[in-house]
XYZ file of C-alpha atoms in Angstrom:
415
model
C -134.069 -65.058 4.930
C -130.806 -66.127 6.361
C -131.419 -68.209 9.477
C -127.800 -68.424 10.476
C -127.095 -68.073 14.170
C -126.920 -64.430 15.122
C -129.520 -63.263 12.684
C -133.249 -62.886 13.601
C -136.324 -62.671 11.283
C -139.398 -60.513 12.102
C -141.583 -62.303 14.626
C -138.718 -64.472 15.808
C -138.172 -65.023 19.523
C -135.700 -62.208 19.619
C -138.388 -59.496 19.105
C -140.553 -60.613 22.030
C -143.775 -60.876 19.902
C -145.961 -63.896 18.948
C -147.322 -66.787 21.006
C -145.628 -69.921 22.059
C -147.689 -71.854 19.551
C -146.433 -69.741 16.733
C -142.914 -70.415 17.642
C -141.224 -73.170 15.684
C -140.174 -76.236 17.511
C -136.571 -76.326 18.384
C -134.624 -78.576 16.104
C -132.998 -81.538 17.642
C -129.716 -80.835 19.390
C -126.622 -81.586 17.542
C -127.671 -80.466 14.063
C -124.926 -77.867 14.100
C -127.361 -74.909 13.705
C -129.359 -74.384 16.915
C -128.417 -75.186 20.495
C -130.740 -77.235 22.670
C -130.484 -74.706 25.525
C -131.847 -71.402 24.210
C -131.530 -68.147 26.137
C -134.722 -66.581 27.616
C -136.751 -64.181 25.448
C -135.434 -60.665 25.281
C -137.003 -58.137 27.632
C -138.470 -55.903 24.901
C -141.567 -53.825 25.584
C -144.354 -52.738 23.259
C -144.426 -49.105 22.067
C -146.072 -46.775 24.577
C -145.679 -49.046 27.601
C -143.531 -48.289 30.601
C -140.507 -50.490 30.824
C -140.042 -52.400 34.035
C -137.608 -50.907 36.480
C -134.056 -52.085 36.116
C -132.746 -54.172 38.976
C -130.542 -52.348 41.442
C -126.850 -52.825 40.700
C -125.032 -55.146 42.999
C -122.620 -53.444 45.416
C -119.032 -53.528 44.204
C -116.908 -56.275 45.611
C -114.255 -55.150 48.088
C -110.806 -54.804 46.504
C -108.710 -57.879 46.858
C -105.149 -57.330 48.164
C -102.608 -57.752 45.429
C -99.816 -60.235 46.091
C -96.542 -58.501 46.766
C -93.510 -59.524 44.701
C -90.671 -61.163 46.573
C -87.956 -58.926 47.929
C -85.428 -57.872 45.334
C -87.788 -58.034 42.351
C -88.583 -54.809 40.562
C -92.198 -53.710 40.088
C -93.885 -50.910 38.228
C -93.635 -47.715 40.185
C -90.735 -48.886 42.315
C -87.416 -46.987 42.276
C -85.783 -49.911 40.506
C -88.377 -49.966 37.716
C -87.141 -48.267 34.580
C -89.774 -47.287 31.981
C -89.423 -49.347 28.839
C -87.062 -51.904 30.334
C -87.480 -55.416 28.863
C -89.270 -58.089 30.852
C -86.928 -60.064 33.057
C -84.052 -57.557 32.860
C -82.819 -55.368 35.710
C -85.318 -52.547 36.130
C -87.940 -54.283 33.960
C -91.138 -56.092 34.977
C -90.291 -59.383 36.568
C -86.594 -58.544 36.697
C -84.200 -58.005 39.537
C -84.008 -54.467 40.963
C -81.056 -52.219 40.097
C -77.809 -52.332 42.077
C -77.763 -50.385 45.320
C -76.308 -46.886 45.261
C -72.584 -46.688 45.964
C -71.484 -45.350 49.319
C -70.334 -41.734 49.272
C -68.603 -40.866 52.524
C -66.772 -37.910 50.974
C -66.516 -35.973 47.732
C -66.940 -38.937 45.349
C -69.024 -42.128 45.300
C -66.964 -45.238 45.925
C -67.246 -46.775 42.453
C -65.725 -46.128 39.011
C -66.091 -42.423 38.303
C -67.312 -40.448 35.324
C -65.921 -37.153 34.071
C -68.525 -35.047 35.860
C -67.935 -36.838 39.164
C -64.181 -36.305 38.914
C -64.555 -32.582 38.206
C -67.193 -32.216 40.912
C -64.989 -34.056 43.402
C -62.047 -31.748 42.675
C -64.179 -28.623 43.110
C -65.811 -30.032 46.256
C -62.373 -30.696 47.734
C -61.343 -27.102 47.047
C -64.565 -25.781 48.540
C -64.665 -28.029 51.604
C -60.939 -27.936 52.468
C -60.084 -24.447 51.249
C -57.809 -23.563 54.163
C -55.429 -26.439 53.545
C -55.712 -26.218 49.757
C -55.197 -22.471 49.388
C -52.413 -22.384 51.979
C -50.375 -24.827 49.907
C -51.287 -23.551 46.446
C -50.752 -19.898 47.357
C -47.182 -20.501 48.541
C -46.297 -22.604 45.492
C -47.915 -20.105 43.112
C -46.014 -17.213 44.681
C -42.665 -19.003 44.287
C -43.325 -19.981 40.668
C -44.642 -16.562 39.652
C -41.679 -14.836 41.282
C -39.268 -16.956 39.263
C -41.260 -16.290 36.095
C -41.245 -12.562 36.841
C -37.445 -12.363 36.765
C -37.280 -14.501 33.623
C -39.764 -12.207 31.878
C -37.858 -9.097 32.913
C -34.535 -10.445 31.634
C -35.813 -11.965 28.393
C -38.132 -9.141 27.360
C -35.486 -6.499 28.038
C -32.869 -8.289 25.932
C -35.162 -9.172 23.025
C -37.048 -5.867 22.668
C -36.568 -4.201 19.281
C -37.459 -0.517 19.586
C -35.870 0.851 16.443
C -37.763 1.383 13.221
C -35.174 -0.346 11.067
C -35.517 -3.836 9.704
C -33.992 -6.359 12.162
C -31.134 -8.506 10.968
C -31.300 -12.266 10.747
C -29.143 -12.543 13.835
C -31.481 -10.290 15.811
C -34.505 -12.273 14.659
C -32.809 -15.509 15.667
C -31.981 -14.070 19.089
C -35.521 -12.846 19.545
C -36.926 -16.224 18.502
C -34.602 -17.986 20.936
C -35.526 -15.635 23.783
C -39.220 -16.119 23.094
C -38.795 -19.911 23.071
C -36.825 -19.694 26.320
C -39.559 -17.554 27.891
C -42.348 -19.963 26.947
C -40.225 -22.952 27.923
C -39.498 -21.427 31.342
C -43.165 -20.609 31.778
C -44.170 -24.173 30.920
C -41.647 -25.822 33.219
C -42.406 -23.496 36.109
C -46.076 -24.333 35.616
C -45.264 -28.045 35.480
C -43.156 -27.668 38.619
C -46.083 -26.037 40.393
C -48.497 -28.725 39.209
C -46.301 -31.628 40.297
C -45.504 -29.980 43.627
C -49.097 -29.053 44.470
C -50.314 -32.510 43.371
C -47.870 -34.173 45.747
C -48.601 -31.798 48.625
C -52.382 -31.971 48.287
C -52.665 -35.715 47.687
C -53.172 -36.367 51.450
C -55.858 -33.657 51.540
C -57.737 -35.204 48.619
C -57.428 -38.684 50.145
C -59.040 -37.444 53.353
C -61.753 -35.658 51.361
C -62.576 -38.958 49.607
C -63.320 -40.482 53.017
C -65.122 -37.390 54.307
C -62.435 -36.589 56.861
C -61.427 -33.014 57.776
C -57.902 -31.851 57.133
C -55.701 -29.006 58.325
C -52.399 -27.483 57.312
C -50.652 -29.233 60.192
C -52.069 -32.605 59.098
C -50.837 -31.971 55.558
C -47.342 -31.026 56.687
C -47.203 -34.026 59.010
C -48.071 -36.365 56.125
C -45.646 -34.716 53.679
C -42.595 -34.181 55.914
C -41.271 -37.785 55.929
C -41.566 -37.974 52.138
C -40.112 -34.563 51.295
C -36.745 -35.847 49.947
C -38.398 -38.478 47.754
C -40.965 -35.928 46.585
C -38.208 -33.499 45.545
C -36.345 -36.288 43.741
C -39.491 -37.397 41.891
C -40.267 -33.851 40.746
C -36.679 -33.440 39.501
C -36.935 -36.700 37.531
C -40.260 -35.645 36.015
C -38.945 -32.221 34.998
C -35.768 -33.650 33.459
C -37.790 -36.282 31.601
C -40.188 -33.653 30.263
C -37.257 -31.474 29.190
C -35.646 -34.372 27.339
C -38.913 -35.368 25.657
C -39.541 -31.827 24.440
C -36.077 -30.786 23.218
C -34.191 -33.936 22.215
C -36.040 -34.323 18.849
C -35.110 -30.744 17.873
C -31.596 -30.871 19.326
C -29.806 -32.174 16.175
C -31.219 -29.365 14.093
C -30.289 -26.788 16.739
C -26.705 -28.045 17.037
C -26.167 -28.206 13.267
C -27.925 -24.932 12.559
C -30.476 -26.652 10.320
C -33.671 -24.679 10.815
C -35.790 -27.205 8.921
C -34.623 -30.119 11.051
C -35.193 -28.112 14.212
C -38.690 -27.119 13.075
C -39.574 -30.729 12.266
C -38.388 -31.800 15.700
C -40.819 -29.438 17.468
C -44.067 -31.395 16.777
C -42.283 -34.664 17.526
C -41.155 -33.190 20.824
C -44.699 -32.079 21.660
C -46.031 -35.582 21.025
C -43.328 -37.141 23.200
C -43.978 -34.536 25.894
C -47.700 -35.358 25.939
C -46.944 -39.091 26.130
C -44.456 -38.584 28.961
C -46.755 -36.322 30.949
C -49.803 -38.587 30.754
C -47.819 -41.772 31.413
C -46.272 -40.462 34.633
C -48.884 -37.935 35.755
C -50.103 -40.291 38.511
C -46.639 -40.699 40.013
C -46.929 -37.842 42.607
C -50.137 -39.152 44.221
C -48.796 -42.707 44.012
C -45.663 -41.649 45.895
C -47.521 -39.718 48.592
C -50.325 -42.251 49.177
C -48.409 -45.508 48.766
C -45.215 -44.107 50.343
C -42.888 -46.116 48.152
C -39.704 -45.185 46.311
C -39.347 -42.900 43.296
C -38.985 -45.855 40.948
C -42.034 -47.543 42.481
C -44.107 -44.398 41.951
C -43.087 -44.153 38.291
C -43.885 -47.830 37.707
C -47.240 -47.540 39.449
C -48.223 -44.557 37.299
C -47.260 -46.324 34.073
C -49.152 -49.449 35.176
C -52.325 -47.568 36.123
C -52.310 -45.483 32.932
C -51.768 -48.483 30.645
C -54.941 -49.149 28.685
C -56.516 -45.827 29.724
C -54.032 -43.397 28.187
C -56.519 -41.609 25.946
C -59.112 -41.292 28.696
C -56.622 -39.753 31.122
C -55.237 -37.538 28.362
C -58.710 -36.253 27.460
C -59.730 -35.545 31.057
C -56.405 -33.838 31.823
C -56.588 -31.737 28.645
C -60.174 -30.659 29.321
C -59.286 -29.732 32.892
C -56.281 -27.735 31.670
C -58.478 -25.815 29.209
C -61.036 -25.009 31.913
C -58.277 -23.982 34.313
C -56.577 -21.760 31.720
C -59.824 -19.973 30.858
C -60.659 -19.430 34.529
C -57.155 -18.164 35.324
C -57.309 -15.773 32.344
C -60.591 -14.335 33.607
C -59.046 -13.801 37.041
C -55.906 -12.144 35.611
C -57.794 -9.755 33.295
C -58.671 -7.131 35.988
C -55.026 -7.080 37.143
C -53.833 -6.569 33.571
C -56.300 -3.683 33.150
C -55.020 -2.024 36.330
C -51.441 -2.502 35.164
C -52.190 -0.722 31.866
C -53.415 2.367 33.718
C -50.559 2.438 36.220
C -47.614 1.365 34.025
C -45.627 4.132 32.241
C -46.963 4.894 28.776
C -50.299 3.171 29.352
C -51.834 1.405 26.346
C -49.336 2.953 23.917
C -46.520 1.529 26.017
C -48.092 -1.907 25.667
C -48.192 -1.535 21.871
C -44.550 -0.480 21.474
C -43.303 -2.972 24.072
C -42.011 -0.526 26.671
C -44.727 -1.427 29.212
C -43.570 -5.046 29.237
C -40.175 -3.923 30.597
C -41.721 -1.939 33.446
C -41.491 -3.461 36.902
C -44.893 -1.982 37.728
C -46.597 -3.814 34.885
C -44.777 -7.077 35.565
C -45.435 -7.047 39.310
C -49.161 -6.308 38.982
C -49.651 -9.004 36.351
C -47.608 -11.400 38.502
C -49.981 -10.740 41.412
C -52.868 -11.623 39.131
C -51.035 -14.767 38.109
C -50.527 -15.748 41.750
C -54.228 -15.358 42.529
C -55.275 -17.188 39.367
C -52.875 -20.074 39.947
C -53.728 -20.394 43.645
C -57.409 -20.823 42.785
C -57.201 -22.951 39.619
C -54.148 -25.192 40.083
C -55.814 -27.155 42.944
C -58.615 -28.097 40.559
C -56.114 -29.648 38.142
C -54.192 -31.409 40.900
C -57.430 -32.627 42.486
C -58.478 -34.150 39.162
C -55.087 -35.895 38.913
C -55.387 -37.423 42.384
C -58.979 -38.522 41.750
C -57.870 -40.112 38.481
C -55.349 -42.115 40.506
C -58.117 -43.213 42.901
C -60.448 -43.994 39.994
C -57.861 -46.137 38.212
C -57.219 -48.134 41.376
C -60.963 -48.620 41.855
C -61.279 -49.916 38.308
C -58.248 -52.211 38.457
C -57.796 -53.166 42.103
C -61.264 -52.788 43.721
C -59.950 -50.004 45.931
C -63.543 -48.927 46.592
C -64.006 -51.886 48.944
C -60.943 -50.906 50.963
C -62.029 -47.253 50.982
C -65.493 -48.190 52.232
C -63.953 -50.290 54.985
C -61.565 -47.454 55.896
C -64.471 -44.980 55.988
C -66.453 -47.257 58.320
C -63.409 -47.675 60.570
C -62.639 -43.942 60.649
C -59.487 -44.219 58.533
C -57.588 -41.068 57.557
C -56.749 -41.968 53.993
C -56.857 -44.614 51.294
C -55.433 -47.989 52.085
C -52.020 -48.121 50.527
C -50.361 -50.838 48.590
C -50.787 -52.151 45.117
């Protein structure tokens, strides 16, 4: 049999049978097979005998207090511990705990913002300062929609073709021009409202960032000294947008070359998008830094540089959300107008309802309500983008935190 260590033959010491005389003498120590110190015989009992009672288990030792990690080190189960984090990294075992949460005295945390935080901050400003916000946006929306109402009435009345004959090329050209004029007027009135509301509500948003209340009187007090510069800046922005949109198509329009004019349209749209995004932060820069028109334009271009696509994407997404929301708000007004306007639904199909003052006024009221509610969201996003860019580039969050602790009324100005 194999007498290797760990194996036992019948009658060996491991089965508890046989006398001491029968047991072989232990080989001398150091032969590499058996140890000089053998363990005691196993406590085996013969068949049919009662085994001896097992000794009572020893009472468990009292739990020893675990050493606490030094302050600042993450541990499993702590808020700073992230499951699966590598050892020695922030949030991992043996690593430093995560950074402390940013202060949030108002509608946004004082750190670089994400898309959701910007949108949430704009909506929170509208909800928490609705008196100041709606007072401003309602007046601006009413003025812009009134101007658009008269443009619609004049353009639609002159371009309506009610006869069953085939229109001439001259009539088609006139109708195309009137339609372009109508959409152009609608765009620039909308841009005027956006720039104006952004400038007027920038002080409200700045107070909301610091968690300060605002009123209509506070807003007017902050805007009144800057009203001439604000009007000049809006005029410059509108003229620049007009030039960016129409200059590429102008040669084709002047020469009567339809192809050249059509090719200039997409170029104009690209230039218009570039111009808008590059200088979209100029109104809040003017109102919060209180500099000149040129300074505001330079500050916007400087803050946008390197982040053009990010600002473009956030502004475009906000515009889409605002347009959908405004359309939902206007739909009930348009339905009421169809029932009240002369001719009803048939009048809408043949174009006669569009020339009715009843139809235009009711839809304009819907436009006023929709713009008053949705435009502040877009302007709030623009102002928060300005704050976010300054936090990213100039550590404005430190100055905002200090201003919040000191009870300041708005962001610290200066660049």
